[in-house]
Coordinates of C-alpha atoms and ligand atoms in Angstrom, one line a residue:
X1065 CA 4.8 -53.1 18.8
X1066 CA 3.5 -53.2 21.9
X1067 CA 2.6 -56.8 22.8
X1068 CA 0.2 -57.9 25.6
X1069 CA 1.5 -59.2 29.2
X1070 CA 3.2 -62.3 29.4
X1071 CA 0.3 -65.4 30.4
X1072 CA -2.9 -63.0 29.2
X1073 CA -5.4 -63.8 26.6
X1074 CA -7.0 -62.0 24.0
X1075 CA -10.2 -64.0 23.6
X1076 CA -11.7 -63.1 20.4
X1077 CA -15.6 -62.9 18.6
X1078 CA -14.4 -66.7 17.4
X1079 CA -13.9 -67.9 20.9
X1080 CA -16.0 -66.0 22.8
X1081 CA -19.4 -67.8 22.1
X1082 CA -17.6 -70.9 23.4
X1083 CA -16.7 -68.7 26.8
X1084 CA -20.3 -67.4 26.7
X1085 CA -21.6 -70.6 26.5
X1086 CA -20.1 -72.3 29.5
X1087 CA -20.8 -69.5 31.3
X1088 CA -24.6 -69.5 30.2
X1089 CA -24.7 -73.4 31.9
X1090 CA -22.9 -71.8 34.7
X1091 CA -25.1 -69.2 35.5
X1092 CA -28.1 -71.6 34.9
X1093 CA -26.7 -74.1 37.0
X1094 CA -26.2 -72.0 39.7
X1095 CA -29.4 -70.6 39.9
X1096 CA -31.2 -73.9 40.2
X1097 CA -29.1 -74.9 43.0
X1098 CA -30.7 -71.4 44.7
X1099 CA -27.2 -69.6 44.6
X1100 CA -27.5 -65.6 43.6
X1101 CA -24.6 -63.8 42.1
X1102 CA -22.2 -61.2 43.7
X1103 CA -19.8 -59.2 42.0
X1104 CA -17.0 -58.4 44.6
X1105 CA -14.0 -55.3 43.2
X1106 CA -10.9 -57.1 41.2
X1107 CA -8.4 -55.0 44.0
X1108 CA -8.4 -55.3 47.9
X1109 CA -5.9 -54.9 50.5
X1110 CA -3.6 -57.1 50.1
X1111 CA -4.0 -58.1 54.3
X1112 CA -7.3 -59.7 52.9
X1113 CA -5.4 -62.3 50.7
X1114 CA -3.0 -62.6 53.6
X1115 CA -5.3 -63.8 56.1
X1116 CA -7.8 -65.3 54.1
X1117 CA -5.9 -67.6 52.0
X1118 CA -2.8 -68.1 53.8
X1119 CA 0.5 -66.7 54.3
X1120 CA 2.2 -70.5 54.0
X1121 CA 0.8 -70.9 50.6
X1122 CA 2.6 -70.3 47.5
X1123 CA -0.4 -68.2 46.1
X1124 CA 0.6 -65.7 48.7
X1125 CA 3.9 -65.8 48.7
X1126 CA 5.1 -66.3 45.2
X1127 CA 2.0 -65.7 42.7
X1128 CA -0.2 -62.4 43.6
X1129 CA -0.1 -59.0 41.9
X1130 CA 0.6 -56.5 45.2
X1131 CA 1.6 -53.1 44.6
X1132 CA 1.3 -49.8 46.7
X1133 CA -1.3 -47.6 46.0
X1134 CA -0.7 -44.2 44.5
X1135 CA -2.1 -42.3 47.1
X1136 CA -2.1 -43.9 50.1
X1137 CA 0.6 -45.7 51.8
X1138 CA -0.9 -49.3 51.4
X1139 CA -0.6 -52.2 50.0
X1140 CA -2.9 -53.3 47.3
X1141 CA -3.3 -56.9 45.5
X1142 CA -5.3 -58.4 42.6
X1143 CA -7.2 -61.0 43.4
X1144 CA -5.5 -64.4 42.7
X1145 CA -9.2 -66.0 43.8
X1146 CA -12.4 -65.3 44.8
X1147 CA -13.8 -66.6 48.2
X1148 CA -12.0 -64.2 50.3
X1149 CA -13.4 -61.1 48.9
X1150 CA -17.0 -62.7 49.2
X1151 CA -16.5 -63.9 52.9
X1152 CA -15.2 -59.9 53.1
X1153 CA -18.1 -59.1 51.4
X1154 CA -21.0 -60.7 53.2
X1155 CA -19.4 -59.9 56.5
X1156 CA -19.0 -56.2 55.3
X1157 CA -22.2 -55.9 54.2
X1158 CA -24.0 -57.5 57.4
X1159 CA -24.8 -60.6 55.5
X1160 CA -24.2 -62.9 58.8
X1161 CA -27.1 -62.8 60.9
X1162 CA -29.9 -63.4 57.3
X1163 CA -31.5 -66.3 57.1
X1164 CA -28.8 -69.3 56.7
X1165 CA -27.3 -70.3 54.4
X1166 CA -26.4 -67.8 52.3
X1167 CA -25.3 -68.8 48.9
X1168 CA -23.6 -66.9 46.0
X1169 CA -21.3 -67.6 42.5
X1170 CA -19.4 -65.3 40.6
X1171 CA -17.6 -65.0 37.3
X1172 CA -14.5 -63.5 37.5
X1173 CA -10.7 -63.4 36.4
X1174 CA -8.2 -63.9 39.0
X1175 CA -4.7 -63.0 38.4
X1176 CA -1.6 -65.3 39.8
X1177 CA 2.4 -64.4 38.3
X1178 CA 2.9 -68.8 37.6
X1179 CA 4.9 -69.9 34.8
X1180 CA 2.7 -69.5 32.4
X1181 CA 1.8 -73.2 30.2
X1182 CA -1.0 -74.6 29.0
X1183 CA -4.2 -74.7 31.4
X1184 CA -2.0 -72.4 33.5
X1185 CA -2.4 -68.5 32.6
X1186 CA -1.7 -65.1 34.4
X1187 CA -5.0 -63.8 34.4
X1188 CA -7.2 -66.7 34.3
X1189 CA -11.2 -67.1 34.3
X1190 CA -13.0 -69.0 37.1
X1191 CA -16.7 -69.8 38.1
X1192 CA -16.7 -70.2 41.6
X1193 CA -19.6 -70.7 44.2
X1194 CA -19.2 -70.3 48.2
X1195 CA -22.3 -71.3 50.4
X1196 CA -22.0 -70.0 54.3
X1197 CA -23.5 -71.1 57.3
X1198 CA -24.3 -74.6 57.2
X1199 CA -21.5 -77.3 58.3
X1200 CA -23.9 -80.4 57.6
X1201 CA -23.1 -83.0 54.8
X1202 CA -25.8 -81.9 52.9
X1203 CA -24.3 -78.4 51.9
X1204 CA -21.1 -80.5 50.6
X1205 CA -23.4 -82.8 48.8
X1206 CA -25.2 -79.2 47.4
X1207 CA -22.0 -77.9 46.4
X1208 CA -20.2 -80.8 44.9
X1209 CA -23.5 -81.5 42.7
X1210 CA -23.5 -78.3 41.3
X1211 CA -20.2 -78.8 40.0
X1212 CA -21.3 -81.9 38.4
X1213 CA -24.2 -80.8 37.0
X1214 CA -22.3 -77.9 35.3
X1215 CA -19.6 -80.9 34.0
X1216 CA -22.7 -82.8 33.0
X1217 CA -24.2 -80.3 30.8
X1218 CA -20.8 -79.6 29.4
X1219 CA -21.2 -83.5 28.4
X1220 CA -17.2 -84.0 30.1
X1221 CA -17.4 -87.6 30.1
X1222 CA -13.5 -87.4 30.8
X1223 CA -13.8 -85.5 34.0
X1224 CA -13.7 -88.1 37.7
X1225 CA -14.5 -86.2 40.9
X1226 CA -12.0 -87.6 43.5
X1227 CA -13.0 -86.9 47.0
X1228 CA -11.1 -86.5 50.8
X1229 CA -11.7 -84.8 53.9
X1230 CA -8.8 -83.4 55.5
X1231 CA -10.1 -83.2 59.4
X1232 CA -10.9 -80.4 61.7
X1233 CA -8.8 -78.7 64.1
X1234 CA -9.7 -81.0 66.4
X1235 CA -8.1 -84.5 64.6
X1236 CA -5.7 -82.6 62.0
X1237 CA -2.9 -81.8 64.5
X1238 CA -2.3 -85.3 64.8
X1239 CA -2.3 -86.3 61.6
X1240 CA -0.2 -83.5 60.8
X1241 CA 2.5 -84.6 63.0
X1242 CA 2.0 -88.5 61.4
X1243 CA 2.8 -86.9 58.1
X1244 CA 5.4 -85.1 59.6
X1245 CA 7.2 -87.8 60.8
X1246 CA 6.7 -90.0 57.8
X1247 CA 7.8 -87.3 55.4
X1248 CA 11.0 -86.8 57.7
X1249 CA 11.6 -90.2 57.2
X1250 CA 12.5 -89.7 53.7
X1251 CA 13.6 -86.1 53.5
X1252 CA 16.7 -86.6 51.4
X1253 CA 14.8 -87.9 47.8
X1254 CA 12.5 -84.5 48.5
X1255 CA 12.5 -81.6 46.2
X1256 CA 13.2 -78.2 47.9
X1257 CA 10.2 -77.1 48.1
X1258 CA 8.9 -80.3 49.9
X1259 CA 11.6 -79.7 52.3
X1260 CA 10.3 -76.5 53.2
X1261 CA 6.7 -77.6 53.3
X1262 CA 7.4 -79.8 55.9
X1263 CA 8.2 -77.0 57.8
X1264 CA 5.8 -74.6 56.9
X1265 CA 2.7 -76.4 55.4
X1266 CA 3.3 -80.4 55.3
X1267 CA -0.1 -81.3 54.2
X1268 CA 0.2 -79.6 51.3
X1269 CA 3.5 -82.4 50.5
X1270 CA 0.9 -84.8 49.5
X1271 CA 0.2 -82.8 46.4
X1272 CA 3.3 -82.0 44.8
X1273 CA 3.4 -82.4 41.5
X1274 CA 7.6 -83.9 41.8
X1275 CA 7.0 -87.1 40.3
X1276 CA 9.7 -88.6 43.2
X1277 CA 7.8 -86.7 45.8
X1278 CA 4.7 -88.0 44.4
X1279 CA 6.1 -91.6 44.9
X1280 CA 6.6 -91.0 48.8
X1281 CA 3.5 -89.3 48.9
X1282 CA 1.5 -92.4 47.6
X1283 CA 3.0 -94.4 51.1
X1284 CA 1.9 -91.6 53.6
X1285 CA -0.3 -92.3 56.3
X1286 CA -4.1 -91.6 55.1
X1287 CA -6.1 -88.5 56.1
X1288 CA -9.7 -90.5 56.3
X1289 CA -8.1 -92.8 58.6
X1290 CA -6.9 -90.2 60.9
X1291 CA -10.5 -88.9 61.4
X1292 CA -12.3 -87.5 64.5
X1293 CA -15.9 -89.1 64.8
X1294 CA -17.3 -86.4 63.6
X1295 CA -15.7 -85.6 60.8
X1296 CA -15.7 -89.2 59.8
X1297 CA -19.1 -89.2 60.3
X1298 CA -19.7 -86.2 58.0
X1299 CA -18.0 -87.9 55.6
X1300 CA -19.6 -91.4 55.4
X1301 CA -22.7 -89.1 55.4
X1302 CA -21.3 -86.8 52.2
X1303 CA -20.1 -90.2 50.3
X1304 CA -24.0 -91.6 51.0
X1305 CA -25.8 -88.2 50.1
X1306 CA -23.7 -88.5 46.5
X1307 CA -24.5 -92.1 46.0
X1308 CA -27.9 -91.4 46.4
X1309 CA -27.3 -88.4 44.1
X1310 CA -26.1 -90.7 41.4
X1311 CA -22.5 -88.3 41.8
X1312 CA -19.6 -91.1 41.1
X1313 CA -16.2 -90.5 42.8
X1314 CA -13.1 -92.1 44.0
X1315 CA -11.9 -91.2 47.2
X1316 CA -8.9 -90.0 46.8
X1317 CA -6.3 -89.2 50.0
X1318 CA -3.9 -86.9 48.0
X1319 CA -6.4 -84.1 47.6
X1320 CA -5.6 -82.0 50.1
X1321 CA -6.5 -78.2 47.9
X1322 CA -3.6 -75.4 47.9
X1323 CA -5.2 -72.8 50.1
X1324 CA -4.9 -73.0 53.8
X1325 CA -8.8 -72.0 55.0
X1326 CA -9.6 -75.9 54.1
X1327 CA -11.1 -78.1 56.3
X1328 CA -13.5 -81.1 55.9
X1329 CA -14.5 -82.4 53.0
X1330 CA -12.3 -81.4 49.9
X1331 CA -12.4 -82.3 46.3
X1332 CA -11.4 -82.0 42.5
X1333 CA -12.8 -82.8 39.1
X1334 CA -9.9 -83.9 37.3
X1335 CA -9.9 -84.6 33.6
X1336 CA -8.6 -86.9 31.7
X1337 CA -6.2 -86.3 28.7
X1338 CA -5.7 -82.5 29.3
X1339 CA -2.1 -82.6 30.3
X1340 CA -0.5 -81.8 33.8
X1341 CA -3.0 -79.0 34.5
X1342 CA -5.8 -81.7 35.0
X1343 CA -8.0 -80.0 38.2
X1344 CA -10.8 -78.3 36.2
X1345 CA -12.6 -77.5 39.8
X1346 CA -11.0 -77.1 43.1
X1347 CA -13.3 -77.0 46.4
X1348 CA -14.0 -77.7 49.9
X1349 CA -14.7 -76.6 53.2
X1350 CA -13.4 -73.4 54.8
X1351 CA -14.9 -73.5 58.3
X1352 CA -12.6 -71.0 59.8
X1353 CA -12.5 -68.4 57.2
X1354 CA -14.9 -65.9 58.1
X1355 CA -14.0 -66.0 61.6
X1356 CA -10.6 -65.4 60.7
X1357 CA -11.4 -62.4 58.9
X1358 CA -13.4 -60.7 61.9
X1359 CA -17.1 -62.1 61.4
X1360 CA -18.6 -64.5 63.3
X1361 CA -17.7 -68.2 63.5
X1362 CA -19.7 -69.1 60.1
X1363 CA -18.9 -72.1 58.2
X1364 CA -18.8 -72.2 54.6
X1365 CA -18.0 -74.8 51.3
X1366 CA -17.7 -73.6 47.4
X1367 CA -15.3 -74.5 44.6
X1368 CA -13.1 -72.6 41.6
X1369 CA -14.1 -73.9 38.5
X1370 CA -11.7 -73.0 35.8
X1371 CA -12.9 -72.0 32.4
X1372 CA -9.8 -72.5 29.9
X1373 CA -9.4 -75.9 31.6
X1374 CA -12.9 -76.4 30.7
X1375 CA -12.0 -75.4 27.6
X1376 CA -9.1 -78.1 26.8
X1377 CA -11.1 -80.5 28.0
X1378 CA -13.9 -80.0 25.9
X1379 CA -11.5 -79.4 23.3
X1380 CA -10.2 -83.3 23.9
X1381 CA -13.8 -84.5 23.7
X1382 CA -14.2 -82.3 20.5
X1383 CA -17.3 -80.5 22.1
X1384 CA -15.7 -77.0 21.6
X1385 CA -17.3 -76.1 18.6
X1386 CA -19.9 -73.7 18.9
X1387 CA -21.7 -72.1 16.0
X1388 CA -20.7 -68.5 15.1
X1389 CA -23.5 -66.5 15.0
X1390 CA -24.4 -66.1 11.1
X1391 CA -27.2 -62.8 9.9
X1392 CA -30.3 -63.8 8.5
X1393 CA -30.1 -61.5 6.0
X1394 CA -27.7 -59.7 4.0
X1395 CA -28.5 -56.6 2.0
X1396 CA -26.1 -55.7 -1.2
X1397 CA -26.7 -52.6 -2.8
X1398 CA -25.4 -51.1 -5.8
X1399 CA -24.8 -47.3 -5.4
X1400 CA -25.5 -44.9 -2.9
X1401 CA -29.2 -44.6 -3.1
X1402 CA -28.9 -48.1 -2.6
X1403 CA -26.6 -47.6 0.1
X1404 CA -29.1 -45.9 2.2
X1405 CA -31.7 -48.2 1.4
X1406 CA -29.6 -51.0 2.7
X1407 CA -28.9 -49.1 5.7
X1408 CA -32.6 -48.4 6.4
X1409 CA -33.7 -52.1 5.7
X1410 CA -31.0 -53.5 7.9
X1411 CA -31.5 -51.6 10.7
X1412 CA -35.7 -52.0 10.8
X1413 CA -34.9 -56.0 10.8
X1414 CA -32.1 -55.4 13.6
X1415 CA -34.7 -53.6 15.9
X1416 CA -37.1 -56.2 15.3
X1417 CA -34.8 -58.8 16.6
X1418 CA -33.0 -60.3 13.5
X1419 CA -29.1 -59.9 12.9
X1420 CA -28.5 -58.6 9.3
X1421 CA -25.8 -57.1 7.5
X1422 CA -25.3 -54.9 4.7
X1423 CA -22.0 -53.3 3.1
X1424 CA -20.3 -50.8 5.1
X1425 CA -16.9 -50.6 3.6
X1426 CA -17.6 -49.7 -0.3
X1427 CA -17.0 -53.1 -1.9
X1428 CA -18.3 -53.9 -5.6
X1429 CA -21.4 -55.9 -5.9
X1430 CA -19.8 -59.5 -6.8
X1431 CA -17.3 -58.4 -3.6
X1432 CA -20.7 -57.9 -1.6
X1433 CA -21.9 -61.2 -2.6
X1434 CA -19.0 -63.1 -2.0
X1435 CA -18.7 -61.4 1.5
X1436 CA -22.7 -62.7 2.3
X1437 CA -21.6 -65.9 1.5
X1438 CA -18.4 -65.9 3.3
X1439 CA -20.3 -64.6 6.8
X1440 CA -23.0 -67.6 6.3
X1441 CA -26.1 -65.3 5.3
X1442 CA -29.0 -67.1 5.3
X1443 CA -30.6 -64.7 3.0
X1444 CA -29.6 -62.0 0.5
X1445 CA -31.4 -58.7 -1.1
X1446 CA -29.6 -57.1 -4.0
X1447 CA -30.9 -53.9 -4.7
X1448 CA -30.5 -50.7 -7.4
X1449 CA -31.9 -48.0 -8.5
X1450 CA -35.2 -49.8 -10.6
X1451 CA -35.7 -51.8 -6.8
X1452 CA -35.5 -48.6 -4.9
X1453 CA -37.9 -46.8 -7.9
X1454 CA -40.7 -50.1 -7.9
X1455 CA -39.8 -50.2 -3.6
X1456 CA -39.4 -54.2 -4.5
X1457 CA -36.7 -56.9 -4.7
X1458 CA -36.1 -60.6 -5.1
X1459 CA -34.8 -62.1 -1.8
X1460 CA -32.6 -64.9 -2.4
X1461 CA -32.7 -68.1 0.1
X1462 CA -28.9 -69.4 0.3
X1463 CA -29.5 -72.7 1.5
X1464 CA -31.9 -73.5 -2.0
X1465 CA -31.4 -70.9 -4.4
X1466 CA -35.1 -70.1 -4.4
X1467 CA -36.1 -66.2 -4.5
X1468 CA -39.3 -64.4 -3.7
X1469 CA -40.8 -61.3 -4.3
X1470 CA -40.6 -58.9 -1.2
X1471 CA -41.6 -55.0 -0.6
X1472 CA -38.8 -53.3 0.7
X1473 CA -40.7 -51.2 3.5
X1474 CA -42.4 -54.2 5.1
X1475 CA -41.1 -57.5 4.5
X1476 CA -39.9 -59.7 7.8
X1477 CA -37.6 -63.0 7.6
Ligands
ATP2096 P1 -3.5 -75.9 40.6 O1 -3.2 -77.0 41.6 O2 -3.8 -76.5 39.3 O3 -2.5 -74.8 40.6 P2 -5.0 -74.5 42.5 O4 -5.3 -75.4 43.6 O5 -4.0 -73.4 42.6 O6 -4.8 -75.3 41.2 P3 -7.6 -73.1 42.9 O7 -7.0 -72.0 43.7 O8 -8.3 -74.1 43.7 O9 -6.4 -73.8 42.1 O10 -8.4 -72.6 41.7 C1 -9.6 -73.2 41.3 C2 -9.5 -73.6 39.8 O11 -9.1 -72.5 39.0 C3 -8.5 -74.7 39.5 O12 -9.0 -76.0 39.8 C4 -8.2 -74.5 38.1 O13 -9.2 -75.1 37.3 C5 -8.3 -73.0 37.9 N1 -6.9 -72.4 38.0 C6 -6.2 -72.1 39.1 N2 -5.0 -71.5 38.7 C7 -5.1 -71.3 37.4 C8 -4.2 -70.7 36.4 N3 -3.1 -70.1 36.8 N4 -4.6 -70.7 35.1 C9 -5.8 -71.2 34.7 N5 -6.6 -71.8 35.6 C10 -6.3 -71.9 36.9
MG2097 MG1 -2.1 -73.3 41.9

């Protein structure tokens, strides 16, 4: 038997009103918030990924999909994330010079080879916004609210949003060689891949999940108090802007995000009682990223929010029970005159908006029955020859027991 791929999902007619859901309040969400959706291809060159999310993190260099194309000689990669096709994607389709900002979400699966566990698949499902061309404090405070307002209407009482900025390229450098020096300091009780962050990528040691890395990382000198005026400024602004929103947080000076396009403000929603894959939304600011792919020096701030974490997270709360959708009326029939009748009865109430069911794979009458009731009809119709000769039947109410007369060629539910 073939089986599928190693951390995929088959998400099934029993789960999928619970996907469809959160997406619904996602969609909704966004669209109060003024954000428009874009749909951006699942493949791009693999250079885009490069650039635009970093060559020094470990999503480019250990998790994405790249293969060579069959025709020509390129190199190709699923996405592992969204806001570098979209900064692509405005830039390619002369987006930069509209009115400011521009704003857009997207619903998409992203694709990353990780060891697969629990809140941690190989092709996962992420809502994520990206708003361009505004660096003020009020487009974080836009952003971060939408997050919260989807978590809101989720009712994810579990889920804290913790807060940082990280600096600018103005005040990072010398933070980065603070943390550089502190982390040297204790270089021996770090895990390998510390070692080589310190190297390569040393903010990102402040979020390793190592719980002896972890330790060191709790003594490390502060990004917020490492701050050029401005972006301190920016962020006593954002923290006043989401008071005045009624948007709790914590600041929190180990969020420093995985990709490298972060600067500024940065955040996570991180839930409670999920396990180690806690980060149900990821976001920030990327003011560099759509210079660095070749458009003009536009700022931008948006967030991954992923859905199966959602999910588990809900799940905890025991909010992840959604109805399954049950007909209003199901139609047994008894022999093939019948049959047809069914058929034809079903089908006018479908077109007039109503979901009903009728027997399509030859079961006995009492098997019919007990199938209506199994699927949660509301209402049944059992019809023969003598209610296909007088054109009327008794429709049953399932909920009371009570029936009523109807004329087969006209009656509505
Ligand atoms: P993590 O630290 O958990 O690996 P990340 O920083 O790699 O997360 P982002 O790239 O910011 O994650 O993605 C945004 C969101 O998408 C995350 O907060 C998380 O909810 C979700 N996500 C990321 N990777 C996966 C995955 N492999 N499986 C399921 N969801 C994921
Ligand atoms: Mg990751």
């Amino acid at each position: 038997m073939i089986k599928k791929i190693k951390g995929t999902m088959d998400i099934l007619p029993n789960e999928t009103p619970l996907f469809r859901y959160i997406e619904g309040i996602m969609r909704e969400e966004a669209e109060k918030y003024g954000y428009g959706e874009i749909r951006t291809p699942t493949f791009e060159n693999t250079e885009l990924f490069v650039r635009g999310v970093g060559d020094t993190t470990d999503v480019v260099q250990k998790e994405m999909y790249t293969f060579a194309d069959r025709d020509e000689n390129r190199s190709i990669s699923l996405r592992p994330e969204g806001t570098a096709s979209v900064a692509r994607a405005i830039i390619e389709n002369g987006k930069c010079s509209d009115p400011m900002p521009l704003k857009y979400y997207y619903i998409i699966s992203c694709f990353r080879h990780e060891k697969p566990q629990a809140g941690r698949s190989r092709e996962f499902f992420q809502f994520g916004t990206e708003m361009f061309g505004s660096d003020s404090p009020a487009a974080d405070a836009t952003a971060i609210a939408l997050a919260a307002s989807v978590l809101n209407r989720l009712g994810l009482k579990n889920v804290k949003l913790h807060l940082n900025s990280i600096g600018c390229k103005e005040c990072r450098p010398a933070y980065r060689s603070e943390l550089v020096k502190y982390f040297a300091s204790h270089e021996d009780k770090l895990c390998d891949t510390c070692r080589e962050r310190l190297q390569k990528n040393p903010l990102r040691l402040l979020d390793c999940k190592n719980p002896d890395c972890a330790e060191i990382a709790k003594g490390a000198p502060k990004t917020t108090e490492h701050l050029c005026e401005s972006c301190s400024s920016k962020f006593e602004m954002l923290k006043a802007a989401l008071d005045a929103m009624k948007i709790d947080y914590v600041v929190d000076s180990n969020i420093v995000r995985g990709l490298d396009y972060y600067t500024g403000a940065v955040f996570e929603f991180i839930a409670e009682g999920i396990g180690a894959q806690s980060t149900v939304c990821g976001g920030g600011r990327y003011d560099g990223l759509v210079e660095s792919l070749g458009g003009p020096a536009l700022s931008g701030i948006g967030f991954g929010m992923g859905i199966t974490r959602l999910i588990l997270a809900l799940r905890e709360l025991g909010l992840d029970k959604i109805d399954e959708a049950r007909p209003v009326l199901y139609v047994a029939a008894l022999g093939d005159r019948a049959l047809i009748k069914s058929l034809e009865i079903t089908e006018r109430l479908r077109k007039a908006g109503k979901y009903a069911e009728c027997d399509t794979v030859g079961r006995s009458l009492k098997a019919q029955m007990k199938y209506a009731n199994k699927i949660g009809a509301q209402y049944t119709l059992i019809i023969g020859d003598s209610e296909i000769d007088t054109g009327k039947a008794q429709l049953k109410n399932m909920e009371d027991g009570s029936q009523t007369e109807v004329e087969l060629d006209s009656f509505t539910i």
